[in-house]
């Protein structure tokens, strides 16, 4: 589930980076639909006749005072629900940071992006729009998707799962705790450090609620889908050529979903280089702690759900802890530590198997969640992805977005401090 939602989130936020789509084509793309019919910020720009010729882009940047003054201005609507300038700033800067930390961020310079320069003064490589316009379009498209699916969810009676509602109810308290730990004078000051003047903790709550409803809607749709083996076979037959080009065939081997709880050794001795080593006694204490936790699980309900709960409570692996220790779609080529990988690749391994595995990181309490041929898993995911993408597009079309670009004021944040 986590993987499918992540795929759809990436699809929803996607904007063409390499000039492979024209502006009109982007307007008809489900990934960016919702701005159709509005006057986008790139409409008044022209492509330079020579690469070295300077280009004047429309700028939405303002001073801190201007951003604060415009904080409550409504800059867009979806289904009668307004988006304030302060909320837009959060969507905007969240998109920027997501880009910086993602796969494109490491080679941003090849795309024409210089973090030391203002975003409204730089052209996206191969495009006639600025980076500011690029991220603004992305922010508006993201909000349109979140808000359209929020409205669709409420119309269909879909409520937030208890866990998400609980997180939302306790979010401001968590923000207050974080602000205090990070030495900020208030939650608003902490938010503004990343999202600029005029953005507040309340804006962050609105942003999070929209994201949670987006997740809840897609999860509800996924749970109601019934993808049969006949559907999978038909999809494979129809797409066999392109699947083969991606090296996915019926002989591609299996993929594995694995949960684990990492118990790290405690204590240790640091050498002059800062490397930590552990004594035999410390390693034995780590093993005993892991075995005791596994025994505790076996003595209880011994279900995957209870294993996931223990992982969230005890695992020291930051990459999987919040997901109940889950890693999905592992295969023989996955770059994991050898003992971990050898365990799930064991030909005798069965779904539901558990065990202890030692690595340089500590002791892993293992649980095999699922195993199936890669081509089946891929085709199922693709079918679900297409269905969810269609649901997003339908909601966007039912609840179109209107934007007043003249009211947009974006506070300036230094990206050099974030890179």
mmCIF file of C-alpha atoms in Angstrom:
data_model
loop_
_atom_site.group_PDB
_atom_site.id
_atom_site.type_symbol
_atom_site.label_atom_id
_atom_site.label_comp_id
_atom_site.label_asym_id
_atom_site.label_seq_id
_atom_site.Cartn_x
_atom_site.Cartn_y
_atom_site.Cartn_z
ATOM 1 C CA UNK A 1 0.000 0.000 0.000
ATOM 2 C CA UNK A 2 2.739 2.443 0.966
ATOM 3 C CA UNK A 3 4.467 1.862 -2.372
ATOM 4 C CA UNK A 4 1.331 2.398 -4.461
ATOM 5 C CA UNK A 5 0.455 5.633 -2.705
ATOM 6 C CA UNK A 6 4.003 6.862 -3.156
ATOM 7 C CA UNK A 7 3.839 6.073 -6.880
ATOM 8 C CA UNK A 8 0.596 7.993 -7.262
ATOM 9 C CA UNK A 9 1.917 10.908 -5.241
ATOM 10 C CA UNK A 10 4.912 11.134 -7.545
ATOM 11 C CA UNK A 11 2.618 10.896 -10.568
ATOM 12 C CA UNK A 12 0.373 13.658 -9.263
ATOM 13 C CA UNK A 13 3.235 16.041 -8.565
ATOM 14 C CA UNK A 14 5.119 15.320 -11.778
ATOM 15 C CA UNK A 15 5.881 18.225 -14.094
ATOM 16 C CA UNK A 16 7.890 17.836 -17.300
ATOM 17 C CA UNK A 17 11.540 18.690 -16.630
ATOM 18 C CA UNK A 18 13.216 18.125 -19.935
ATOM 19 C CA UNK A 19 11.040 19.947 -22.449
ATOM 20 C CA UNK A 20 9.598 16.687 -23.780
ATOM 21 C CA UNK A 21 6.066 18.048 -23.364
ATOM 22 C CA UNK A 22 4.734 21.254 -24.814
ATOM 23 C CA UNK A 23 2.641 23.626 -22.707
ATOM 24 C CA UNK A 24 -0.649 22.559 -24.273
ATOM 25 C CA UNK A 25 0.229 18.884 -23.838
ATOM 26 C CA UNK A 26 0.935 19.495 -20.151
ATOM 27 C CA UNK A 27 -2.505 21.073 -19.735
ATOM 28 C CA UNK A 28 -4.091 17.836 -20.951
ATOM 29 C CA UNK A 29 -1.848 15.602 -18.838
ATOM 30 C CA UNK A 30 -3.674 13.925 -15.884
ATOM 31 C CA UNK A 31 -0.569 14.567 -13.800
ATOM 32 C CA UNK A 32 -0.927 18.333 -14.134
ATOM 33 C CA UNK A 33 -4.596 18.768 -15.059
ATOM 34 C CA UNK A 34 -6.587 21.291 -13.136
ATOM 35 C CA UNK A 35 -4.855 24.407 -14.432
ATOM 36 C CA UNK A 36 -6.614 24.122 -17.770
ATOM 37 C CA UNK A 37 -8.583 27.268 -18.457
ATOM 38 C CA UNK A 38 -6.509 29.461 -16.174
ATOM 39 C CA UNK A 39 -3.891 31.930 -17.280
ATOM 40 C CA UNK A 40 -0.669 30.253 -16.219
ATOM 41 C CA UNK A 41 2.416 32.214 -15.292
ATOM 42 C CA UNK A 42 4.277 31.111 -18.404
ATOM 43 C CA UNK A 43 1.730 32.611 -20.773
ATOM 44 C CA UNK A 44 3.485 35.968 -21.015
ATOM 45 C CA UNK A 45 7.018 34.617 -21.437
ATOM 46 C CA UNK A 46 8.877 34.116 -24.696
ATOM 47 C CA UNK A 47 11.630 31.706 -25.533
ATOM 48 C CA UNK A 48 14.942 33.442 -26.250
ATOM 49 C CA UNK A 49 16.262 33.340 -29.803
ATOM 50 C CA UNK A 50 19.767 32.644 -28.494
ATOM 51 C CA UNK A 51 20.666 30.589 -25.403
ATOM 52 C CA UNK A 52 22.764 33.444 -24.019
ATOM 53 C CA UNK A 53 20.068 36.088 -24.455
ATOM 54 C CA UNK A 54 18.694 37.212 -21.060
ATOM 55 C CA UNK A 55 15.039 36.467 -20.389
ATOM 56 C CA UNK A 56 12.671 38.508 -18.253
ATOM 57 C CA UNK A 57 10.328 36.212 -16.365
ATOM 58 C CA UNK A 58 7.262 37.284 -14.463
ATOM 59 C CA UNK A 59 8.246 37.293 -10.791
ATOM 60 C CA UNK A 60 5.972 36.399 -7.890
ATOM 61 C CA UNK A 61 8.608 37.189 -5.249
ATOM 62 C CA UNK A 62 7.896 39.789 -2.599
ATOM 63 C CA UNK A 63 9.417 41.183 0.546
ATOM 64 C CA UNK A 64 8.674 39.651 3.925
ATOM 65 C CA UNK A 65 6.336 42.563 4.631
ATOM 66 C CA UNK A 66 4.437 41.989 1.378
ATOM 67 C CA UNK A 67 4.140 38.244 2.027
ATOM 68 C CA UNK A 68 2.798 38.877 5.536
ATOM 69 C CA UNK A 69 0.302 41.425 4.232
ATOM 70 C CA UNK A 70 -0.896 38.948 1.562
ATOM 71 C CA UNK A 71 -1.044 35.934 3.898
ATOM 72 C CA UNK A 72 -4.847 35.690 4.008
ATOM 73 C CA UNK A 73 -5.456 36.669 0.373
ATOM 74 C CA UNK A 74 -7.338 33.944 -1.528
ATOM 75 C CA UNK A 75 -5.263 33.071 -4.583
ATOM 76 C CA UNK A 76 -7.133 29.999 -5.861
ATOM 77 C CA UNK A 77 -10.348 28.012 -5.356
ATOM 78 C CA UNK A 78 -11.437 24.417 -5.873
ATOM 79 C CA UNK A 79 -15.085 23.546 -5.342
ATOM 80 C CA UNK A 80 -15.618 26.815 -3.502
ATOM 81 C CA UNK A 81 -12.748 26.099 -1.074
ATOM 82 C CA UNK A 82 -10.111 28.858 -1.090
ATOM 83 C CA UNK A 83 -6.335 28.589 -1.015
ATOM 84 C CA UNK A 84 -4.688 31.439 0.862
ATOM 85 C CA UNK A 85 -1.358 32.910 -0.118
ATOM 86 C CA UNK A 86 0.149 31.634 3.139
ATOM 87 C CA UNK A 87 -1.008 28.084 2.398
ATOM 88 C CA UNK A 88 0.296 28.328 -1.177
ATOM 89 C CA UNK A 89 3.724 29.284 0.133
ATOM 90 C CA UNK A 90 3.848 26.054 2.115
ATOM 91 C CA UNK A 91 2.931 23.977 -0.947
ATOM 92 C CA UNK A 92 5.480 25.922 -2.990
ATOM 93 C CA UNK A 93 8.451 25.489 -0.662
ATOM 94 C CA UNK A 94 7.553 21.895 0.198
ATOM 95 C CA UNK A 95 7.765 21.194 -3.546
ATOM 96 C CA UNK A 96 11.136 22.925 -3.786
ATOM 97 C CA UNK A 97 12.601 20.931 -0.894
ATOM 98 C CA UNK A 98 11.129 17.695 -2.205
ATOM 99 C CA UNK A 99 12.876 18.357 -5.526
ATOM 100 C CA UNK A 100 16.163 19.204 -3.819
ATOM 101 C CA UNK A 101 16.147 16.010 -1.758
ATOM 102 C CA UNK A 102 14.908 13.782 -4.595
ATOM 103 C CA UNK A 103 16.620 12.117 -7.520
ATOM 104 C CA UNK A 104 16.816 15.327 -9.590
ATOM 105 C CA UNK A 105 18.298 17.474 -6.829
ATOM 106 C CA UNK A 106 21.766 15.931 -7.056
ATOM 107 C CA UNK A 107 22.240 17.092 -10.635
ATOM 108 C CA UNK A 108 20.120 20.259 -10.555
ATOM 109 C CA UNK A 109 22.880 22.256 -12.269
ATOM 110 C CA UNK A 110 22.475 20.136 -15.408
ATOM 111 C CA UNK A 111 18.834 21.230 -15.467
ATOM 112 C CA UNK A 112 19.804 24.885 -15.254
ATOM 113 C CA UNK A 113 19.116 25.300 -11.525
ATOM 114 C CA UNK A 114 21.545 27.236 -9.314
ATOM 115 C CA UNK A 115 20.526 27.237 -5.641
ATOM 116 C CA UNK A 116 22.562 30.405 -5.075
ATOM 117 C CA UNK A 117 20.459 32.430 -7.528
ATOM 118 C CA UNK A 118 16.821 33.621 -7.290
ATOM 119 C CA UNK A 119 14.401 31.076 -8.744
ATOM 120 C CA UNK A 120 12.543 33.753 -10.711
ATOM 121 C CA UNK A 121 15.720 34.643 -12.639
ATOM 122 C CA UNK A 122 16.601 31.167 -13.936
ATOM 123 C CA UNK A 123 15.140 29.221 -16.837
ATOM 124 C CA UNK A 124 14.365 25.532 -16.614
ATOM 125 C CA UNK A 125 16.694 23.829 -19.077
ATOM 126 C CA UNK A 126 14.975 23.309 -22.418
ATOM 127 C CA UNK A 127 11.986 25.401 -21.354
ATOM 128 C CA UNK A 128 10.730 28.974 -21.600
ATOM 129 C CA UNK A 129 9.582 29.106 -17.969
ATOM 130 C CA UNK A 130 11.494 30.052 -14.835
ATOM 131 C CA UNK A 131 12.166 27.699 -11.949
ATOM 132 C CA UNK A 132 9.827 29.805 -9.866
ATOM 133 C CA UNK A 133 7.045 29.254 -12.397
ATOM 134 C CA UNK A 134 7.888 25.557 -12.509
ATOM 135 C CA UNK A 135 7.571 25.141 -8.743
ATOM 136 C CA UNK A 136 4.504 27.396 -8.613
ATOM 137 C CA UNK A 137 2.718 25.264 -11.216
ATOM 138 C CA UNK A 138 3.709 22.195 -9.219
ATOM 139 C CA UNK A 139 2.387 23.688 -5.966
ATOM 140 C CA UNK A 140 -0.947 24.624 -7.495
ATOM 141 C CA UNK A 141 -1.327 21.217 -9.160
ATOM 142 C CA UNK A 142 -0.585 19.500 -5.848
ATOM 143 C CA UNK A 143 -3.124 21.586 -3.955
ATOM 144 C CA UNK A 144 -5.707 20.999 -6.688
ATOM 145 C CA UNK A 145 -5.233 17.244 -6.335
ATOM 146 C CA UNK A 146 -5.364 17.244 -2.548
ATOM 147 C CA UNK A 147 -8.427 19.479 -2.412
ATOM 148 C CA UNK A 148 -10.316 17.688 -5.187
ATOM 149 C CA UNK A 149 -9.786 14.333 -3.488
ATOM 150 C CA UNK A 150 -10.703 15.810 -0.097
ATOM 151 C CA UNK A 151 -14.017 16.994 -1.521
ATOM 152 C CA UNK A 152 -14.583 13.658 -3.279
ATOM 153 C CA UNK A 153 -13.802 11.747 -0.076
ATOM 154 C CA UNK A 154 -16.214 13.790 2.005
ATOM 155 C CA UNK A 155 -18.932 13.493 -0.643
ATOM 156 C CA UNK A 156 -18.521 9.690 -0.635
ATOM 157 C CA UNK A 157 -18.469 9.505 3.155
ATOM 158 C CA UNK A 158 -14.817 8.463 3.347
ATOM 159 C CA UNK A 159 -13.325 9.419 6.700
ATOM 160 C CA UNK A 160 -9.733 9.592 7.812
ATOM 161 C CA UNK A 161 -8.486 6.286 9.254
ATOM 162 C CA UNK A 162 -8.228 6.390 13.024
ATOM 163 C CA UNK A 163 -4.427 6.439 12.925
ATOM 164 C CA UNK A 164 -4.306 9.456 10.580
ATOM 165 C CA UNK A 165 -6.967 11.327 12.548
ATOM 166 C CA UNK A 166 -4.999 10.698 15.723
ATOM 167 C CA UNK A 167 -1.839 12.024 14.084
ATOM 168 C CA UNK A 168 -3.695 15.093 12.857
ATOM 169 C CA UNK A 169 -5.219 15.783 16.271
ATOM 170 C CA UNK A 170 -1.799 15.668 17.910
ATOM 171 C CA UNK A 171 0.111 17.451 15.174
ATOM 172 C CA UNK A 172 0.176 20.947 16.633
ATOM 173 C CA UNK A 173 1.423 19.630 19.964
ATOM 174 C CA UNK A 174 4.185 17.825 18.075
ATOM 175 C CA UNK A 175 5.056 21.045 16.226
ATOM 176 C CA UNK A 176 5.267 22.892 19.528
ATOM 177 C CA UNK A 177 7.634 20.242 20.879
ATOM 178 C CA UNK A 178 9.808 20.437 17.762
ATOM 179 C CA UNK A 179 9.913 24.236 17.884
ATOM 180 C CA UNK A 180 11.060 24.121 21.500
ATOM 181 C CA UNK A 181 13.725 21.499 20.790
ATOM 182 C CA UNK A 182 15.015 23.481 17.802
ATOM 183 C CA UNK A 183 15.140 26.682 19.873
ATOM 184 C CA UNK A 184 12.479 28.563 17.884
ATOM 185 C CA UNK A 185 10.376 31.125 19.720
ATOM 186 C CA UNK A 186 7.159 29.703 18.269
ATOM 187 C CA UNK A 187 5.699 27.176 15.838
ATOM 188 C CA UNK A 188 5.131 29.975 13.332
ATOM 189 C CA UNK A 189 8.817 30.963 13.522
ATOM 190 C CA UNK A 190 9.848 27.355 12.841
ATOM 191 C CA UNK A 191 7.510 27.082 9.837
ATOM 192 C CA UNK A 192 8.626 30.447 8.459
ATOM 193 C CA UNK A 193 12.282 29.403 8.598
ATOM 194 C CA UNK A 194 11.504 26.959 5.779
ATOM 195 C CA UNK A 195 8.388 28.391 4.105
ATOM 196 C CA UNK A 196 9.015 32.117 4.407
ATOM 197 C CA UNK A 197 7.300 35.046 6.064
ATOM 198 C CA UNK A 198 3.509 34.894 6.240
ATOM 199 C CA UNK A 199 3.274 31.109 6.556
ATOM 200 C CA UNK A 200 2.039 29.721 9.892
ATOM 201 C CA UNK A 201 1.572 26.545 11.864
ATOM 202 C CA UNK A 202 -2.135 26.723 11.028
ATOM 203 C CA UNK A 203 -1.227 26.638 7.335
ATOM 204 C CA UNK A 204 0.802 23.493 8.014
ATOM 205 C CA UNK A 205 -2.199 21.847 9.675
ATOM 206 C CA UNK A 206 -4.375 22.646 6.634
ATOM 207 C CA UNK A 207 -1.673 21.255 4.327
ATOM 208 C CA UNK A 208 -1.402 18.031 6.355
ATOM 209 C CA UNK A 209 -5.160 17.504 6.507
ATOM 210 C CA UNK A 210 -5.354 17.776 2.716
ATOM 211 C CA UNK A 211 -2.541 15.268 2.321
ATOM 212 C CA UNK A 212 -4.191 12.849 4.750
ATOM 213 C CA UNK A 213 -7.522 12.996 2.899
ATOM 214 C CA UNK A 214 -5.641 12.408 -0.342
ATOM 215 C CA UNK A 215 -4.102 9.297 1.199
ATOM 216 C CA UNK A 216 -7.401 8.124 2.694
ATOM 217 C CA UNK A 217 -9.227 8.465 -0.624
ATOM 218 C CA UNK A 218 -6.622 6.484 -2.558
ATOM 219 C CA UNK A 219 -6.415 3.808 0.128
ATOM 220 C CA UNK A 220 -10.195 3.430 0.074
ATOM 221 C CA UNK A 221 -10.183 3.062 -3.716
ATOM 222 C CA UNK A 222 -7.343 0.534 -3.561
ATOM 223 C CA UNK A 223 -9.082 -1.602 -0.938
ATOM 224 C CA UNK A 224 -12.202 -1.760 -3.093
ATOM 225 C CA UNK A 225 -10.333 -2.910 -6.208
ATOM 226 C CA UNK A 226 -10.524 -6.596 -7.083
ATOM 227 C CA UNK A 227 -7.571 -7.342 -9.357
ATOM 228 C CA UNK A 228 -7.890 -10.949 -10.515
ATOM 229 C CA UNK A 229 -5.263 -13.201 -12.062
ATOM 230 C CA UNK A 230 -7.207 -12.893 -15.322
ATOM 231 C CA UNK A 231 -6.755 -9.108 -15.152
ATOM 232 C CA UNK A 232 -3.028 -9.556 -14.544
ATOM 233 C CA UNK A 233 -2.661 -12.024 -17.418
ATOM 234 C CA UNK A 234 -4.503 -9.677 -19.773
ATOM 235 C CA UNK A 235 -2.359 -6.717 -18.740
ATOM 236 C CA UNK A 236 0.835 -8.703 -19.271
ATOM 237 C CA UNK A 237 -0.265 -9.834 -22.731
ATOM 238 C CA UNK A 238 -1.192 -6.279 -23.760
ATOM 239 C CA UNK A 239 2.050 -4.743 -22.457
ATOM 240 C CA UNK A 240 4.458 -7.639 -22.952
ATOM 241 C CA UNK A 241 6.734 -5.725 -25.340
ATOM 242 C CA UNK A 242 7.309 -2.698 -23.104
ATOM 243 C CA UNK A 243 7.601 -4.926 -20.037
ATOM 244 C CA UNK A 244 10.287 -6.922 -21.785
ATOM 245 C CA UNK A 245 12.136 -3.694 -22.588
ATOM 246 C CA UNK A 246 12.119 -3.016 -18.840
ATOM 247 C CA UNK A 247 13.485 -6.532 -18.278
ATOM 248 C CA UNK A 248 10.251 -7.786 -16.741
ATOM 249 C CA UNK A 249 9.342 -11.211 -18.076
ATOM 250 C CA UNK A 250 7.777 -14.336 -16.659
ATOM 251 C CA UNK A 251 11.320 -15.533 -15.957
ATOM 252 C CA UNK A 252 12.372 -12.431 -13.985
ATOM 253 C CA UNK A 253 12.265 -14.182 -10.634
ATOM 254 C CA UNK A 254 10.442 -13.327 -7.440
ATOM 255 C CA UNK A 255 9.976 -10.177 -5.412
ATOM 256 C CA UNK A 256 9.728 -10.185 -1.631
ATOM 257 C CA UNK A 257 8.047 -7.997 0.978
ATOM 258 C CA UNK A 258 9.948 -8.254 4.247
ATOM 259 C CA UNK A 259 9.388 -6.755 7.673
ATOM 260 C CA UNK A 260 12.196 -6.510 10.184
ATOM 261 C CA UNK A 261 12.922 -5.100 13.610
ATOM 262 C CA UNK A 262 16.493 -3.879 13.978
ATOM 263 C CA UNK A 263 17.967 -4.102 17.471
ATOM 264 C CA UNK A 264 21.266 -2.202 17.593
ATOM 265 C CA UNK A 265 24.017 -3.030 20.099
ATOM 266 C CA UNK A 266 24.411 -0.637 23.013
ATOM 267 C CA UNK A 267 27.560 0.790 24.527
ATOM 268 C CA UNK A 268 30.602 0.383 22.322
ATOM 269 C CA UNK A 269 34.036 1.978 22.230
ATOM 270 C CA UNK A 270 35.034 4.722 19.795
ATOM 271 C CA UNK A 271 38.527 4.825 18.340
ATOM 272 C CA UNK A 272 40.455 7.925 17.267
ATOM 273 C CA UNK A 273 38.721 7.885 13.865
ATOM 274 C CA UNK A 274 35.272 7.907 15.436
ATOM 275 C CA UNK A 275 34.506 4.280 14.571
ATOM 276 C CA UNK A 276 32.586 2.313 17.206
ATOM 277 C CA UNK A 277 33.309 -1.293 18.074
ATOM 278 C CA UNK A 278 31.363 -3.555 20.419
ATOM 279 C CA UNK A 279 32.556 -6.259 22.753
ATOM 280 C CA UNK A 280 31.388 -9.865 22.553
ATOM 281 C CA UNK A 281 29.298 -9.254 25.667
ATOM 282 C CA UNK A 282 27.590 -6.228 24.070
ATOM 283 C CA UNK A 283 26.804 -8.235 20.937
ATOM 284 C CA UNK A 284 25.412 -11.077 23.037
ATOM 285 C CA UNK A 285 23.205 -8.625 24.951
ATOM 286 C CA UNK A 286 21.921 -7.330 21.603
ATOM 287 C CA UNK A 287 21.141 -10.869 20.415
ATOM 288 C CA UNK A 288 19.378 -11.702 23.680
ATOM 289 C CA UNK A 289 17.247 -8.551 23.435
ATOM 290 C CA UNK A 290 16.224 -9.441 19.880
ATOM 291 C CA UNK A 291 15.424 -13.042 20.824
ATOM 292 C CA UNK A 292 13.335 -11.898 23.802
ATOM 293 C CA UNK A 293 11.318 -9.587 21.555
ATOM 294 C CA UNK A 294 10.764 -12.377 19.017
ATOM 295 C CA UNK A 295 9.680 -14.728 21.826
ATOM 296 C CA UNK A 296 7.300 -12.048 23.113
ATOM 297 C CA UNK A 297 5.720 -11.783 19.661
ATOM 298 C CA UNK A 298 5.370 -15.568 19.328
ATOM 299 C CA UNK A 299 3.708 -15.768 22.750
ATOM 300 C CA UNK A 300 1.060 -13.249 21.703
ATOM 301 C CA UNK A 301 -1.224 -13.126 18.658
ATOM 302 C CA UNK A 302 1.808 -13.678 16.392
ATOM 303 C CA UNK A 303 0.270 -11.828 13.414
ATOM 304 C CA UNK A 304 1.871 -9.562 10.858
ATOM 305 C CA UNK A 305 -0.039 -6.642 12.370
ATOM 306 C CA UNK A 306 1.418 -7.256 15.848
ATOM 307 C CA UNK A 307 4.883 -7.663 14.326
ATOM 308 C CA UNK A 308 4.496 -4.300 12.568
ATOM 309 C CA UNK A 309 3.463 -2.683 15.840
ATOM 310 C CA UNK A 310 6.547 -4.038 17.591
ATOM 311 C CA UNK A 311 8.708 -2.695 14.751
ATOM 312 C CA UNK A 312 7.225 0.774 15.149
ATOM 313 C CA UNK A 313 7.895 0.620 18.892
ATOM 314 C CA UNK A 314 11.347 -1.000 18.997
ATOM 315 C CA UNK A 315 13.176 -0.909 15.641
ATOM 316 C CA UNK A 316 16.221 1.346 15.308
ATOM 317 C CA UNK A 317 16.044 1.351 11.494
ATOM 318 C CA UNK A 318 14.853 4.843 10.455
ATOM 319 C CA UNK A 319 14.191 3.661 6.909
ATOM 320 C CA UNK A 320 11.388 1.270 7.865
ATOM 321 C CA UNK A 321 10.423 1.909 11.493
ATOM 322 C CA UNK A 322 7.435 4.154 10.708
ATOM 323 C CA UNK A 323 6.129 1.594 8.199
ATOM 324 C CA UNK A 324 6.147 -1.281 10.650
ATOM 325 C CA UNK A 325 9.563 -2.460 9.499
ATOM 326 C CA UNK A 326 8.351 -3.032 5.939
ATOM 327 C CA UNK A 327 10.549 -3.153 2.843
ATOM 328 C CA UNK A 328 8.732 -3.959 -0.403
ATOM 329 C CA UNK A 329 9.693 -5.407 -3.785
ATOM 330 C CA UNK A 330 13.065 -6.764 -2.741
ATOM 331 C CA UNK A 331 14.770 -9.143 -5.175
ATOM 332 C CA UNK A 332 18.074 -10.872 -5.834
ATOM 333 C CA UNK A 333 19.614 -7.601 -7.036
ATOM 334 C CA UNK A 334 18.495 -5.436 -4.108
ATOM 335 C CA UNK A 335 21.470 -3.712 -2.471
ATOM 336 C CA UNK A 336 20.940 -4.880 1.117
ATOM 337 C CA UNK A 337 23.440 -6.322 3.576
ATOM 338 C CA UNK A 338 24.236 -9.933 2.648
ATOM 339 C CA UNK A 339 22.866 -11.712 5.767
ATOM 340 C CA UNK A 340 19.526 -9.887 5.408
ATOM 341 C CA UNK A 341 19.368 -10.672 1.688
ATOM 342 C CA UNK A 342 20.434 -14.299 2.097
ATOM 343 C CA UNK A 343 17.610 -14.827 4.583
ATOM 344 C CA UNK A 344 14.747 -13.819 2.304
ATOM 345 C CA UNK A 345 16.329 -15.462 -0.784
ATOM 346 C CA UNK A 346 16.535 -18.848 0.959
ATOM 347 C CA UNK A 347 14.598 -21.251 -1.286
ATOM 348 C CA UNK A 348 13.014 -22.903 1.746
ATOM 349 C CA UNK A 349 11.603 -19.600 3.012
ATOM 350 C CA UNK A 350 7.804 -19.452 3.403
ATOM 351 C CA UNK A 351 5.442 -16.530 3.962
ATOM 352 C CA UNK A 352 5.089 -15.987 7.709
ATOM 353 C CA UNK A 353 8.575 -17.299 8.512
ATOM 354 C CA UNK A 354 10.558 -15.455 11.196
ATOM 355 C CA UNK A 355 14.141 -15.551 12.391
ATOM 356 C CA UNK A 356 17.158 -13.648 13.679
ATOM 357 C CA UNK A 357 19.844 -12.307 11.363
ATOM 358 C CA UNK A 358 23.069 -10.640 12.508
ATOM 359 C CA UNK A 359 24.675 -7.838 10.509
ATOM 360 C CA UNK A 360 27.096 -5.000 11.191
ATOM 361 C CA UNK A 361 24.071 -2.931 12.221
ATOM 362 C CA UNK A 362 22.846 -5.292 14.918
ATOM 363 C CA UNK A 363 20.336 -8.147 15.056
ATOM 364 C CA UNK A 364 17.393 -8.156 12.645
ATOM 365 C CA UNK A 365 14.172 -9.885 13.671
ATOM 366 C CA UNK A 366 12.857 -11.023 10.302
ATOM 367 C CA UNK A 367 9.315 -11.641 9.015
ATOM 368 C CA UNK A 368 8.552 -12.686 5.424
ATOM 369 C CA UNK A 369 5.393 -10.837 4.433
ATOM 370 C CA UNK A 370 4.967 -11.991 0.846
ATOM 371 C CA UNK A 371 6.707 -13.525 -2.139
ATOM 372 C CA UNK A 372 5.479 -13.742 -5.718
ATOM 373 C CA UNK A 373 6.759 -13.554 -9.304
ATOM 374 C CA UNK A 374 7.950 -10.085 -10.236
ATOM 375 C CA UNK A 375 5.811 -9.897 -13.373
ATOM 376 C CA UNK A 376 2.641 -10.557 -11.369
ATOM 377 C CA UNK A 377 3.493 -7.949 -8.733
ATOM 378 C CA UNK A 378 4.408 -5.388 -11.382
ATOM 379 C CA UNK A 379 1.256 -5.903 -13.439
ATOM 380 C CA UNK A 380 -0.978 -5.745 -10.365
ATOM 381 C CA UNK A 381 0.681 -2.498 -9.254
ATOM 382 C CA UNK A 382 0.297 -1.035 -12.743
ATOM 383 C CA UNK A 383 -3.413 -1.914 -12.878
ATOM 384 C CA UNK A 384 -4.004 -0.338 -9.470
ATOM 385 C CA UNK A 385 -1.925 2.684 -10.438
ATOM 386 C CA UNK A 386 -3.941 3.277 -13.603
ATOM 387 C CA UNK A 387 -7.193 2.970 -11.668
ATOM 388 C CA UNK A 388 -6.082 5.460 -9.024
ATOM 389 C CA UNK A 389 -4.759 7.851 -11.653
ATOM 390 C CA UNK A 390 -8.174 7.755 -13.346
ATOM 391 C CA UNK A 391 -9.845 8.493 -9.998
ATOM 392 C CA UNK A 392 -7.579 11.511 -9.483
ATOM 393 C CA UNK A 393 -8.327 12.834 -12.963
ATOM 394 C CA UNK A 394 -12.082 12.387 -12.463
ATOM 395 C CA UNK A 395 -11.964 14.326 -9.179
ATOM 396 C CA UNK A 396 -9.910 17.122 -10.751
ATOM 397 C CA UNK A 397 -12.383 17.404 -13.616
ATOM 398 C CA UNK A 398 -15.345 17.446 -11.246
ATOM 399 C CA UNK A 399 -13.707 20.100 -9.075
ATOM 400 C CA UNK A 400 -11.741 22.399 -11.408
ATOM 401 C CA UNK A 401 -9.302 24.980 -10.074
ATOM 402 C CA UNK A 402 -9.411 28.725 -10.632
ATOM 403 C CA UNK A 403 -6.297 30.794 -9.944
ATOM 404 C CA UNK A 404 -5.799 34.551 -9.497
ATOM 405 C CA UNK A 405 -2.101 34.893 -10.269
ATOM 406 C CA UNK A 406 -2.145 38.635 -9.616
ATOM 407 C CA UNK A 407 -2.649 38.009 -5.882
ATOM 408 C CA UNK A 408 0.255 35.595 -5.461
ATOM 409 C CA UNK A 409 3.190 36.826 -3.366
ATOM 410 C CA UNK A 410 5.979 34.374 -2.552
ATOM 411 C CA UNK A 411 8.390 35.132 0.276
ATOM 412 C CA UNK A 412 12.053 34.532 -0.478
ATOM 413 C CA UNK A 413 13.990 31.777 1.307
ATOM 414 C CA UNK A 414 17.722 31.166 0.897
ATOM 415 C CA UNK A 415 18.211 27.735 -0.662
ATOM 416 C CA UNK A 416 21.950 27.779 -0.081
ATOM 417 C CA UNK A 417 21.247 27.299 3.625
ATOM 418 C CA UNK A 418 19.073 24.257 2.816
ATOM 419 C CA UNK A 419 21.317 22.525 0.259
#
